[in-house]
mmCIF file of C-alpha atoms and ligand atoms in Angstrom:
data_model
loop_
_atom_site.group_PDB
_atom_site.id
_atom_site.type_symbol
_atom_site.label_atom_id
_atom_site.label_comp_id
_atom_site.label_asym_id
_atom_site.label_seq_id
_atom_site.Cartn_x
_atom_site.Cartn_y
_atom_site.Cartn_z
ATOM 1 C CA MET A 460 154.994 -3.076 -4.850
ATOM 2 C CA ILE A 461 152.457 -1.855 -7.422
ATOM 3 C CA GLU A 462 149.070 -1.119 -5.834
ATOM 4 C CA THR A 463 147.138 0.210 -8.808
ATOM 5 C CA ILE A 464 147.314 -0.674 -12.486
ATOM 6 C CA TYR A 465 145.558 1.458 -15.073
ATOM 7 C CA ILE A 466 144.723 -0.380 -18.286
ATOM 8 C CA GLU A 467 143.751 1.198 -21.570
ATOM 9 C CA LYS A 468 140.473 -0.358 -22.735
ATOM 10 C CA LYS A 469 141.945 -0.929 -26.180
ATOM 11 C CA ILE A 470 144.521 -3.443 -24.906
ATOM 12 C CA LYS A 471 142.658 -4.926 -21.949
ATOM 13 C CA ASN A 472 142.334 -8.282 -23.757
ATOM 14 C CA HIS A 473 145.833 -8.259 -25.268
ATOM 15 C CA PRO A 474 147.679 -11.472 -24.283
ATOM 16 C CA ARG A 475 150.622 -9.407 -23.037
ATOM 17 C CA THR A 476 148.337 -7.332 -20.842
ATOM 18 C CA LYS A 477 146.965 -10.504 -19.325
ATOM 19 C CA SER A 478 150.403 -11.919 -18.789
ATOM 20 C CA ILE A 479 151.602 -8.741 -17.034
ATOM 21 C CA LEU A 480 148.470 -8.500 -14.879
ATOM 22 C CA SER A 481 148.935 -12.093 -13.748
ATOM 23 C CA LYS A 482 152.148 -10.953 -12.026
ATOM 24 C CA PHE A 483 150.316 -8.436 -9.844
ATOM 25 C CA LYS A 484 147.552 -10.465 -8.229
ATOM 26 C CA LYS A 485 147.038 -8.060 -5.324
ATOM 27 C CA ALA A 486 146.825 -4.870 -7.375
ATOM 28 C CA ARG A 487 143.658 -2.898 -8.076
ATOM 29 C CA PHE A 488 142.858 -2.675 -11.830
ATOM 30 C CA ILE A 489 141.235 0.414 -13.332
ATOM 31 C CA GLU A 490 140.225 0.791 -16.980
ATOM 32 C CA ILE A 491 141.002 4.036 -18.764
ATOM 33 C CA ASP A 492 140.646 5.371 -22.311
ATOM 34 C CA ARG A 493 144.132 6.786 -22.881
ATOM 35 C CA TYR A 494 147.227 6.629 -20.692
ATOM 36 C CA GLY A 495 147.706 10.387 -20.996
ATOM 37 C CA GLU A 496 144.677 11.039 -18.779
ATOM 38 C CA ILE A 497 146.649 9.605 -15.840
ATOM 39 C CA PHE A 498 150.238 10.174 -16.911
ATOM 40 C CA ASN A 499 149.928 13.759 -18.083
ATOM 41 C CA LYS A 500 147.523 14.977 -15.385
ATOM 42 C CA ARG A 501 148.366 18.432 -14.099
ATOM 43 C CA ASN A 502 149.523 19.091 -10.537
ATOM 44 C CA GLN A 503 151.242 15.752 -10.005
ATOM 45 C CA ASN A 504 154.364 15.619 -7.875
ATOM 46 C CA PHE A 505 157.070 13.375 -9.313
ATOM 47 C CA ARG A 506 158.894 13.151 -6.016
ATOM 48 C CA ILE A 507 155.854 12.045 -4.019
ATOM 49 C CA GLN A 508 154.694 9.600 -6.704
ATOM 50 C CA LYS A 509 158.159 8.063 -6.781
ATOM 51 C CA PHE A 510 157.516 6.536 -3.324
ATOM 52 C CA SER A 511 154.699 4.405 -4.677
ATOM 53 C CA PRO A 512 154.302 4.565 -8.449
ATOM 54 C CA ASP A 513 151.346 3.034 -10.244
ATOM 55 C CA LEU A 514 151.605 1.062 -13.446
ATOM 56 C CA ILE A 515 149.849 2.025 -16.665
ATOM 57 C CA LEU A 516 149.451 -0.463 -19.510
ATOM 58 C CA ALA A 517 148.972 1.251 -22.827
ATOM 59 C CA HIS A 518 149.063 1.019 -26.607
ATOM 60 C CA LYS A 519 151.696 3.165 -28.316
ATOM 61 C CA GLU A 520 150.061 4.820 -31.286
ATOM 62 C CA SER A 521 152.831 6.794 -32.930
ATOM 63 C CA GLY A 522 156.496 7.752 -32.672
ATOM 64 C CA LEU A 523 157.505 4.169 -31.991
ATOM 65 C CA VAL A 524 160.985 4.597 -33.445
ATOM 66 C CA LEU A 525 162.626 8.014 -33.591
ATOM 67 C CA PRO A 526 165.930 9.423 -34.842
ATOM 68 C CA ALA A 527 168.394 9.804 -31.971
ATOM 69 C CA PRO A 528 169.559 13.355 -31.319
ATOM 70 C CA ASP A 529 172.828 14.452 -32.952
ATOM 71 C CA GLY A 530 175.798 13.624 -30.742
ATOM 72 C CA PHE A 531 174.265 10.324 -29.588
ATOM 73 C CA GLY A 532 176.017 7.431 -31.242
ATOM 74 C CA ILE A 533 178.700 4.755 -31.038
ATOM 75 C CA GLY A 534 180.197 4.757 -34.478
ATOM 76 C CA ASN A 535 177.429 3.986 -36.973
ATOM 77 C CA SER A 536 176.165 6.631 -39.372
ATOM 78 C CA LYS A 537 172.473 6.446 -38.421
ATOM 79 C CA ASN A 538 171.057 6.219 -34.909
ATOM 80 C CA PHE A 539 167.477 5.664 -33.751
ATOM 81 C CA TYR A 540 165.843 5.010 -30.414
ATOM 82 C CA PHE A 541 162.665 3.499 -29.100
ATOM 83 C CA SER A 542 161.075 3.112 -25.678
ATOM 84 C CA HIS A 543 158.666 0.348 -24.768
ATOM 85 C CA MET A 544 158.346 2.022 -21.362
ATOM 86 C CA TYR A 545 158.348 5.475 -19.766
ATOM 87 C CA ASN A 546 160.014 5.971 -16.372
ATOM 88 C CA CYS A 547 162.177 3.768 -14.282
ATOM 89 C CA ILE A 548 162.198 1.689 -11.116
ATOM 90 C CA TYR A 549 165.461 3.369 -10.059
ATOM 91 C CA ASP A 550 165.747 6.917 -8.784
ATOM 92 C CA CYS A 551 169.038 8.444 -9.877
ATOM 93 C CA ARG A 552 169.318 11.983 -8.646
ATOM 94 C CA TYR A 553 170.552 13.282 -12.026
ATOM 95 C CA CYS A 554 167.923 11.404 -14.083
ATOM 96 C CA PHE A 555 166.454 13.617 -16.793
ATOM 97 C CA LEU A 556 163.117 11.763 -16.698
ATOM 98 C CA GLN A 557 162.218 13.496 -13.435
ATOM 99 C CA GLY A 558 162.563 16.836 -15.187
ATOM 100 C CA MET A 559 160.747 15.670 -18.300
ATOM 101 C CA TYR A 560 157.620 13.966 -16.929
ATOM 102 C CA SER A 561 155.264 15.275 -14.293
ATOM 103 C CA SER A 562 154.414 11.693 -13.316
ATOM 104 C CA ALA A 563 156.648 8.990 -11.835
ATOM 105 C CA ASN A 564 154.159 6.264 -12.751
ATOM 106 C CA TYR A 565 155.450 3.559 -15.066
ATOM 107 C CA VAL A 566 153.926 3.267 -18.531
ATOM 108 C CA ILE A 567 154.440 -0.009 -20.389
ATOM 109 C CA PHE A 568 153.377 -0.194 -24.030
ATOM 110 C CA VAL A 569 152.233 -3.743 -24.734
ATOM 111 C CA ASN A 570 152.014 -3.614 -28.538
ATOM 112 C CA PHE A 571 155.553 -4.918 -29.100
ATOM 113 C CA GLU A 572 154.637 -6.167 -32.579
ATOM 114 C CA ASP A 573 154.062 -2.570 -33.675
ATOM 115 C CA PHE A 574 157.615 -1.790 -32.497
ATOM 116 C CA ASP A 575 158.798 -4.711 -34.675
ATOM 117 C CA ASN A 576 157.001 -3.284 -37.705
ATOM 118 C CA ALA A 577 158.301 0.242 -37.095
ATOM 119 C CA LEU A 578 161.866 -1.045 -36.661
ATOM 120 C CA GLU A 579 161.687 -3.112 -39.841
ATOM 121 C CA LYS A 580 160.384 -0.087 -41.728
ATOM 122 C CA VAL A 581 163.365 2.000 -40.587
ATOM 123 C CA ILE A 582 165.755 -0.838 -41.488
ATOM 124 C CA GLU A 583 164.191 -1.102 -44.941
ATOM 125 C CA GLU A 584 164.390 2.658 -45.506
ATOM 126 C CA ASN A 585 168.068 2.803 -44.480
ATOM 127 C CA LYS A 586 169.394 -0.274 -46.239
ATOM 128 C CA SER A 587 172.540 1.445 -47.407
ATOM 129 C CA SER A 588 173.529 2.754 -43.940
ATOM 130 C CA LYS A 589 175.068 1.261 -40.833
ATOM 131 C CA ILE A 590 172.438 1.652 -38.111
ATOM 132 C CA THR A 591 172.392 1.484 -34.337
ATOM 133 C CA PHE A 592 169.114 1.336 -32.448
ATOM 134 C CA PHE A 593 169.032 2.332 -28.786
ATOM 135 C CA SER A 594 166.540 0.789 -26.400
ATOM 136 C CA GLY A 595 165.913 2.551 -23.126
ATOM 137 C CA TYR A 596 166.071 6.257 -23.784
ATOM 138 C CA ASP A 597 162.968 6.998 -21.673
ATOM 139 C CA CYS A 598 163.517 4.196 -19.166
ATOM 140 C CA ASP A 599 166.137 1.679 -18.107
ATOM 141 C CA SER A 600 165.852 -0.829 -20.934
ATOM 142 C CA LEU A 601 166.175 -3.969 -18.797
ATOM 143 C CA ALA A 602 165.242 -3.082 -15.218
ATOM 144 C CA LEU A 603 161.639 -4.321 -15.536
ATOM 145 C CA GLU A 604 162.412 -7.171 -17.939
ATOM 146 C CA ASN A 605 160.950 -9.773 -15.581
ATOM 147 C CA VAL A 606 157.582 -8.007 -15.988
ATOM 148 C CA THR A 607 157.674 -6.882 -19.630
ATOM 149 C CA GLY A 608 159.742 -9.538 -21.437
ATOM 150 C CA PHE A 609 160.554 -6.845 -23.997
ATOM 151 C CA ALA A 610 164.255 -7.626 -24.448
ATOM 152 C CA LYS A 611 163.522 -11.301 -24.980
ATOM 153 C CA HIS A 612 160.941 -10.369 -27.596
ATOM 154 C CA ILE A 613 163.034 -7.845 -29.498
ATOM 155 C CA LEU A 614 166.139 -10.066 -29.584
ATOM 156 C CA GLY A 615 164.088 -12.367 -31.815
ATOM 157 C CA LEU A 616 163.699 -9.567 -34.346
ATOM 158 C CA PHE A 617 167.373 -8.575 -34.299
ATOM 159 C CA ARG A 618 168.466 -12.174 -34.890
ATOM 160 C CA LYS A 619 167.060 -11.658 -38.392
ATOM 161 C CA TYR A 620 169.262 -8.573 -38.924
ATOM 162 C CA PRO A 621 172.840 -9.446 -37.879
ATOM 163 C CA ASP A 622 174.204 -6.258 -39.486
ATOM 164 C CA ILE A 623 171.953 -3.937 -37.506
ATOM 165 C CA ASP A 624 173.158 -3.025 -34.013
ATOM 166 C CA LEU A 625 170.968 -2.716 -30.953
ATOM 167 C CA GLU A 626 172.083 -1.303 -27.619
ATOM 168 C CA PHE A 627 170.320 -2.026 -24.344
ATOM 169 C CA ARG A 628 171.375 0.584 -21.810
ATOM 170 C CA THR A 629 170.952 -0.366 -18.194
ATOM 171 C CA LYS A 630 172.035 -0.339 -14.581
ATOM 172 C CA SER A 631 170.193 -3.555 -13.849
ATOM 173 C CA LEU A 632 171.455 -7.085 -13.272
ATOM 174 C CA GLN A 633 168.894 -8.687 -15.578
ATOM 175 C CA LYS A 634 170.570 -11.493 -17.427
ATOM 176 C CA ASP A 635 167.926 -14.057 -18.339
ATOM 177 C CA PRO A 636 167.252 -13.087 -21.947
ATOM 178 C CA PHE A 637 171.005 -13.187 -22.594
ATOM 179 C CA ILE A 638 172.145 -16.128 -20.527
ATOM 180 C CA SER A 639 169.440 -18.401 -21.878
ATOM 181 C CA GLY A 640 170.266 -17.822 -25.569
ATOM 182 C CA LYS A 641 173.305 -17.799 -27.828
ATOM 183 C CA PHE A 642 175.174 -14.489 -27.891
ATOM 184 C CA MET A 643 174.542 -12.136 -30.807
ATOM 185 C CA GLU A 644 177.322 -10.068 -32.398
ATOM 186 C CA ASN A 645 174.969 -7.144 -33.093
ATOM 187 C CA ILE A 646 173.756 -6.665 -29.515
ATOM 188 C CA ILE A 647 175.510 -4.310 -27.112
ATOM 189 C CA LEU A 648 174.779 -4.589 -23.410
ATOM 190 C CA ALA A 649 175.719 -1.144 -22.181
ATOM 191 C CA TYR A 650 176.178 -0.345 -18.494
ATOM 192 C CA SER A 651 176.177 3.117 -16.935
ATOM 193 C CA LEU A 652 179.022 3.488 -14.465
ATOM 194 C CA MET A 653 180.521 5.992 -12.052
ATOM 195 C CA PRO A 654 182.778 5.621 -8.997
ATOM 196 C CA GLU A 655 181.091 3.609 -6.244
ATOM 197 C CA ALA A 656 181.238 6.491 -3.743
ATOM 198 C CA MET A 657 179.377 8.757 -6.168
ATOM 199 C CA SER A 658 176.952 6.045 -7.213
ATOM 200 C CA SER A 659 176.001 5.245 -3.625
ATOM 201 C CA ALA A 660 175.090 8.914 -3.138
ATOM 202 C CA LEU A 661 173.316 9.453 -6.462
ATOM 203 C CA ASP A 662 172.119 6.135 -7.956
ATOM 204 C CA ASN A 663 169.236 5.448 -5.614
ATOM 205 C CA LYS A 664 167.786 1.935 -5.631
ATOM 206 C CA THR A 665 170.190 0.679 -8.321
ATOM 207 C CA PRO A 666 172.550 -2.295 -8.079
ATOM 208 C CA THR A 667 176.012 -1.304 -6.842
ATOM 209 C CA ILE A 668 178.831 -0.650 -9.288
ATOM 210 C CA ALA A 669 180.592 -3.801 -8.054
ATOM 211 C CA LYS A 670 177.531 -5.863 -8.968
ATOM 212 C CA ARG A 671 177.265 -4.179 -12.375
ATOM 213 C CA ILE A 672 180.908 -5.058 -13.037
ATOM 214 C CA ASP A 673 180.212 -8.653 -12.001
ATOM 215 C CA ILE A 674 177.258 -8.974 -14.367
ATOM 216 C CA MET A 675 179.229 -7.459 -17.249
ATOM 217 C CA THR A 676 181.985 -9.969 -16.607
ATOM 218 C CA THR A 677 179.510 -12.852 -16.548
ATOM 219 C CA LEU A 678 177.820 -11.784 -19.773
ATOM 220 C CA ALA A 679 181.152 -11.114 -21.502
ATOM 221 C CA ALA A 680 182.224 -14.634 -20.608
ATOM 222 C CA LYS A 681 179.168 -15.857 -22.525
ATOM 223 C CA GLY A 682 180.295 -13.923 -25.599
ATOM 224 C CA TRP A 683 178.044 -10.851 -25.316
ATOM 225 C CA LYS A 684 179.483 -7.470 -26.255
ATOM 226 C CA ILE A 685 179.707 -4.898 -23.511
ATOM 227 C CA GLY A 686 179.338 -1.125 -23.727
ATOM 228 C CA LEU A 687 180.798 1.059 -20.974
ATOM 229 C CA ARG A 688 178.892 4.295 -20.434
ATOM 230 C CA PHE A 689 180.607 6.763 -18.117
ATOM 231 C CA ASP A 690 177.736 9.146 -18.387
ATOM 232 C CA PRO A 691 177.205 11.414 -16.599
ATOM 233 C CA LEU A 692 180.735 12.158 -15.432
ATOM 234 C CA ILE A 693 180.453 13.711 -11.994
ATOM 235 C CA HIS A 694 182.828 16.339 -10.697
ATOM 236 C CA GLY A 695 183.719 16.526 -7.013
ATOM 237 C CA LYS A 696 186.416 16.114 -4.436
ATOM 238 C CA ASN A 697 188.989 13.486 -5.482
ATOM 239 C CA TRP A 698 187.247 12.856 -8.804
ATOM 240 C CA LYS A 699 190.505 11.940 -10.545
ATOM 241 C CA LYS A 700 191.415 9.372 -7.921
ATOM 242 C CA LEU A 701 187.895 7.918 -7.887
ATOM 243 C CA TYR A 702 187.615 7.638 -11.668
ATOM 244 C CA GLY A 703 191.177 6.281 -11.913
ATOM 245 C CA GLU A 704 190.283 3.487 -9.472
ATOM 246 C CA LEU A 705 187.034 2.772 -11.316
ATOM 247 C CA PHE A 706 188.781 2.403 -14.692
ATOM 248 C CA GLU A 707 191.385 0.126 -13.193
ATOM 249 C CA LYS A 708 188.685 -2.082 -11.714
ATOM 250 C CA VAL A 709 186.554 -2.171 -14.870
ATOM 251 C CA PHE A 710 189.351 -2.746 -17.363
ATOM 252 C CA ASN A 711 190.900 -5.441 -15.204
ATOM 253 C CA SER A 712 187.565 -7.253 -14.812
ATOM 254 C CA VAL A 713 185.773 -7.098 -18.150
ATOM 255 C CA PRO A 714 187.778 -8.889 -20.881
ATOM 256 C CA LEU A 715 189.034 -6.169 -23.232
ATOM 257 C CA LYS A 716 188.083 -8.170 -26.326
ATOM 258 C CA SER A 717 184.424 -8.036 -25.189
ATOM 259 C CA ILE A 718 184.309 -4.258 -24.993
ATOM 260 C CA HIS A 719 182.311 -2.944 -27.912
ATOM 261 C CA SER A 720 182.604 0.755 -27.077
ATOM 262 C CA VAL A 721 183.251 3.227 -24.299
ATOM 263 C CA SER A 722 181.482 6.567 -24.101
ATOM 264 C CA PHE A 723 181.786 9.619 -21.901
ATOM 265 C CA GLY A 724 179.293 12.377 -21.288
ATOM 266 C CA ALA A 725 179.448 15.217 -18.826
ATOM 267 C CA LEU A 726 176.561 16.079 -16.505
ATOM 268 C CA ARG A 727 174.169 18.313 -18.449
ATOM 269 C CA PHE A 728 170.518 19.337 -18.536
ATOM 270 C CA PRO A 729 168.398 21.574 -20.732
ATOM 271 C CA LYS A 730 167.697 24.722 -18.717
ATOM 272 C CA GLN A 731 163.974 24.097 -18.080
ATOM 273 C CA MET A 732 164.626 20.492 -17.100
ATOM 274 C CA PHE A 733 167.269 21.640 -14.636
ATOM 275 C CA LYS A 734 164.762 24.071 -13.128
ATOM 276 C CA ASN A 735 162.188 21.288 -12.745
ATOM 277 C CA ILE A 736 164.679 18.915 -11.132
ATOM 278 C CA THR A 737 166.135 21.433 -8.698
ATOM 279 C CA LYS A 738 162.599 22.320 -7.623
ATOM 280 C CA LEU A 739 162.144 18.665 -6.657
ATOM 281 C CA TYR A 740 165.482 18.459 -4.844
ATOM 282 C CA PRO A 741 166.495 21.973 -3.771
ATOM 283 C CA GLU A 742 169.033 20.684 -1.254
ATOM 284 C CA GLU A 743 170.803 18.206 -3.503
ATOM 285 C CA LYS A 744 174.545 18.927 -3.397
ATOM 286 C CA LEU A 745 175.017 17.761 -6.982
ATOM 287 C CA PHE A 746 173.120 20.798 -8.246
ATOM 288 C CA SER A 747 175.133 23.290 -6.252
ATOM 289 C CA GLY A 748 178.397 22.165 -7.915
ATOM 290 C CA PRO A 749 180.292 24.238 -10.507
ATOM 291 C CA LEU A 750 177.413 24.298 -13.006
ATOM 292 C CA SER A 751 176.459 27.142 -15.290
ATOM 293 C CA ASN A 752 174.095 27.889 -18.135
ATOM 294 C CA ASN A 753 175.872 27.432 -21.468
ATOM 295 C CA ASP A 754 173.549 28.321 -24.368
ATOM 296 C CA GLY A 755 170.456 26.877 -22.711
ATOM 297 C CA ILE A 756 172.245 23.801 -21.349
ATOM 298 C CA VAL A 757 173.175 23.668 -17.690
ATOM 299 C CA SER A 758 176.520 21.900 -17.400
ATOM 300 C CA TYR A 759 179.934 22.146 -15.837
ATOM 301 C CA ASP A 760 182.085 24.979 -17.114
ATOM 302 C CA HIS A 761 183.655 24.090 -20.431
ATOM 303 C CA ASP A 762 187.166 23.792 -18.926
ATOM 304 C CA ILE A 763 186.010 21.383 -16.224
ATOM 305 C CA GLU A 764 184.073 19.316 -18.745
ATOM 306 C CA GLU A 765 187.035 19.102 -21.114
ATOM 307 C CA GLU A 766 189.438 18.261 -18.311
ATOM 308 C CA MET A 767 187.232 15.429 -17.104
ATOM 309 C CA ILE A 768 186.643 13.960 -20.530
ATOM 310 C CA SER A 769 190.278 14.086 -21.601
ATOM 311 C CA PHE A 770 191.444 12.627 -18.269
ATOM 312 C CA CYS A 771 189.034 9.713 -18.704
ATOM 313 C CA GLN A 772 189.829 9.239 -22.385
ATOM 314 C CA ASP A 773 193.573 9.209 -21.703
ATOM 315 C CA ILE A 774 193.268 6.367 -19.208
ATOM 316 C CA THR A 775 190.841 4.465 -21.423
ATOM 317 C CA THR A 776 193.162 4.550 -24.445
ATOM 318 C CA ARG A 777 195.661 2.514 -22.416
ATOM 319 C CA TYR A 778 193.170 -0.351 -22.601
ATOM 320 C CA VAL A 779 190.824 0.235 -25.548
ATOM 321 C CA ASP A 780 191.493 1.279 -29.133
ATOM 322 C CA LYS A 781 190.651 4.931 -29.821
ATOM 323 C CA SER A 782 188.163 3.929 -32.521
ATOM 324 C CA LYS A 783 185.930 2.482 -29.807
ATOM 325 C CA ILE A 784 185.852 5.607 -27.652
ATOM 326 C CA PHE A 785 183.039 8.163 -28.038
ATOM 327 C CA LYS A 786 181.949 11.389 -26.474
ATOM 328 C CA CYS A 787 178.216 11.806 -25.921
ATOM 329 C CA SER A 788 177.171 15.434 -26.158
ATOM 330 C CA VAL A 789 173.381 15.092 -25.921
HETATM 331 S S1 LIG B 2196 168.641 4.134 -14.346
HETATM 332 FE FE1 LIG B 2196 168.567 5.702 -15.943
HETATM 333 S S2 LIG B 2196 166.408 5.956 -16.367
HETATM 334 FE FE2 LIG B 2196 166.569 4.921 -14.390
HETATM 335 S S3 LIG B 2196 166.493 6.537 -12.844
HETATM 336 FE FE3 LIG B 2196 168.638 6.115 -13.300
HETATM 337 S S4 LIG B 2196 169.191 7.593 -14.916
HETATM 338 FE FE4 LIG B 2196 166.951 7.473 -14.835
#
């Protein structure tokens, strides 16, 4: 339940602003000059704000589409990302956003048409390359779709570019923009997954893994391509058994021909981000596991990481061609 919505004066009369505000009739509206004055305020506490986040409607001025970091990709030579939103309605304990932002408030950028223009510019500049765009690097790309309508909007753009891939990464069960239209070969609906027992301890407020598998199965049946993101891989008691059971369930539910790609990434944080997160949750068991600082990145020891990834890859290759399996090292 959103109690307060901050609105940048510049977009207060934007049709999308009005449409979003109409969904929050009981909220208090406050005009501001720039979203940063609320979002970047000093001395905010992410953990406290997370109980009752406010919404900020803003205009994104720059950096609408950015190159993805090296090691982030699913087969194409060039990778870019964009975020129509900052922060997330879920509260995963390992989420890097809580270590990156001081505020848990949600920012929605309403100038979608500027994202269209920026995307088309990148497409034009990289005509000779195979490109993947990633939506949802600084948020869950679909979780607030019923408020933003962003996916529905951006699908329209990508229909014009069938050779350019777009991944929506999510833990949500949003299906409307996909169920209501014809499937598109260049769209990947990618779901983050981990064993149910781990997810119920770490993925706060998200749909269960069983429900995510159900929605993947439903969307695959409609022709949509599915991405499986086992990221982060979590170490712990019985991890082999738990991951083995998860793979069996996933690969026996989602039709194999619908699987676009599978990627694995171990739990990892930049050192400062790890410090920020552990300050918020000093008693969280996840952070007292076998983690160490490896060149400024806090992660499992190399041997553990390698063991986990090769165990998971070995099982996956029984179901999915090797060319569709990726390791995410970002
Ligand atoms: S779904 Fe993703 S963005 Fe949202 S809290 Fe979890 S890890 Fe963070």
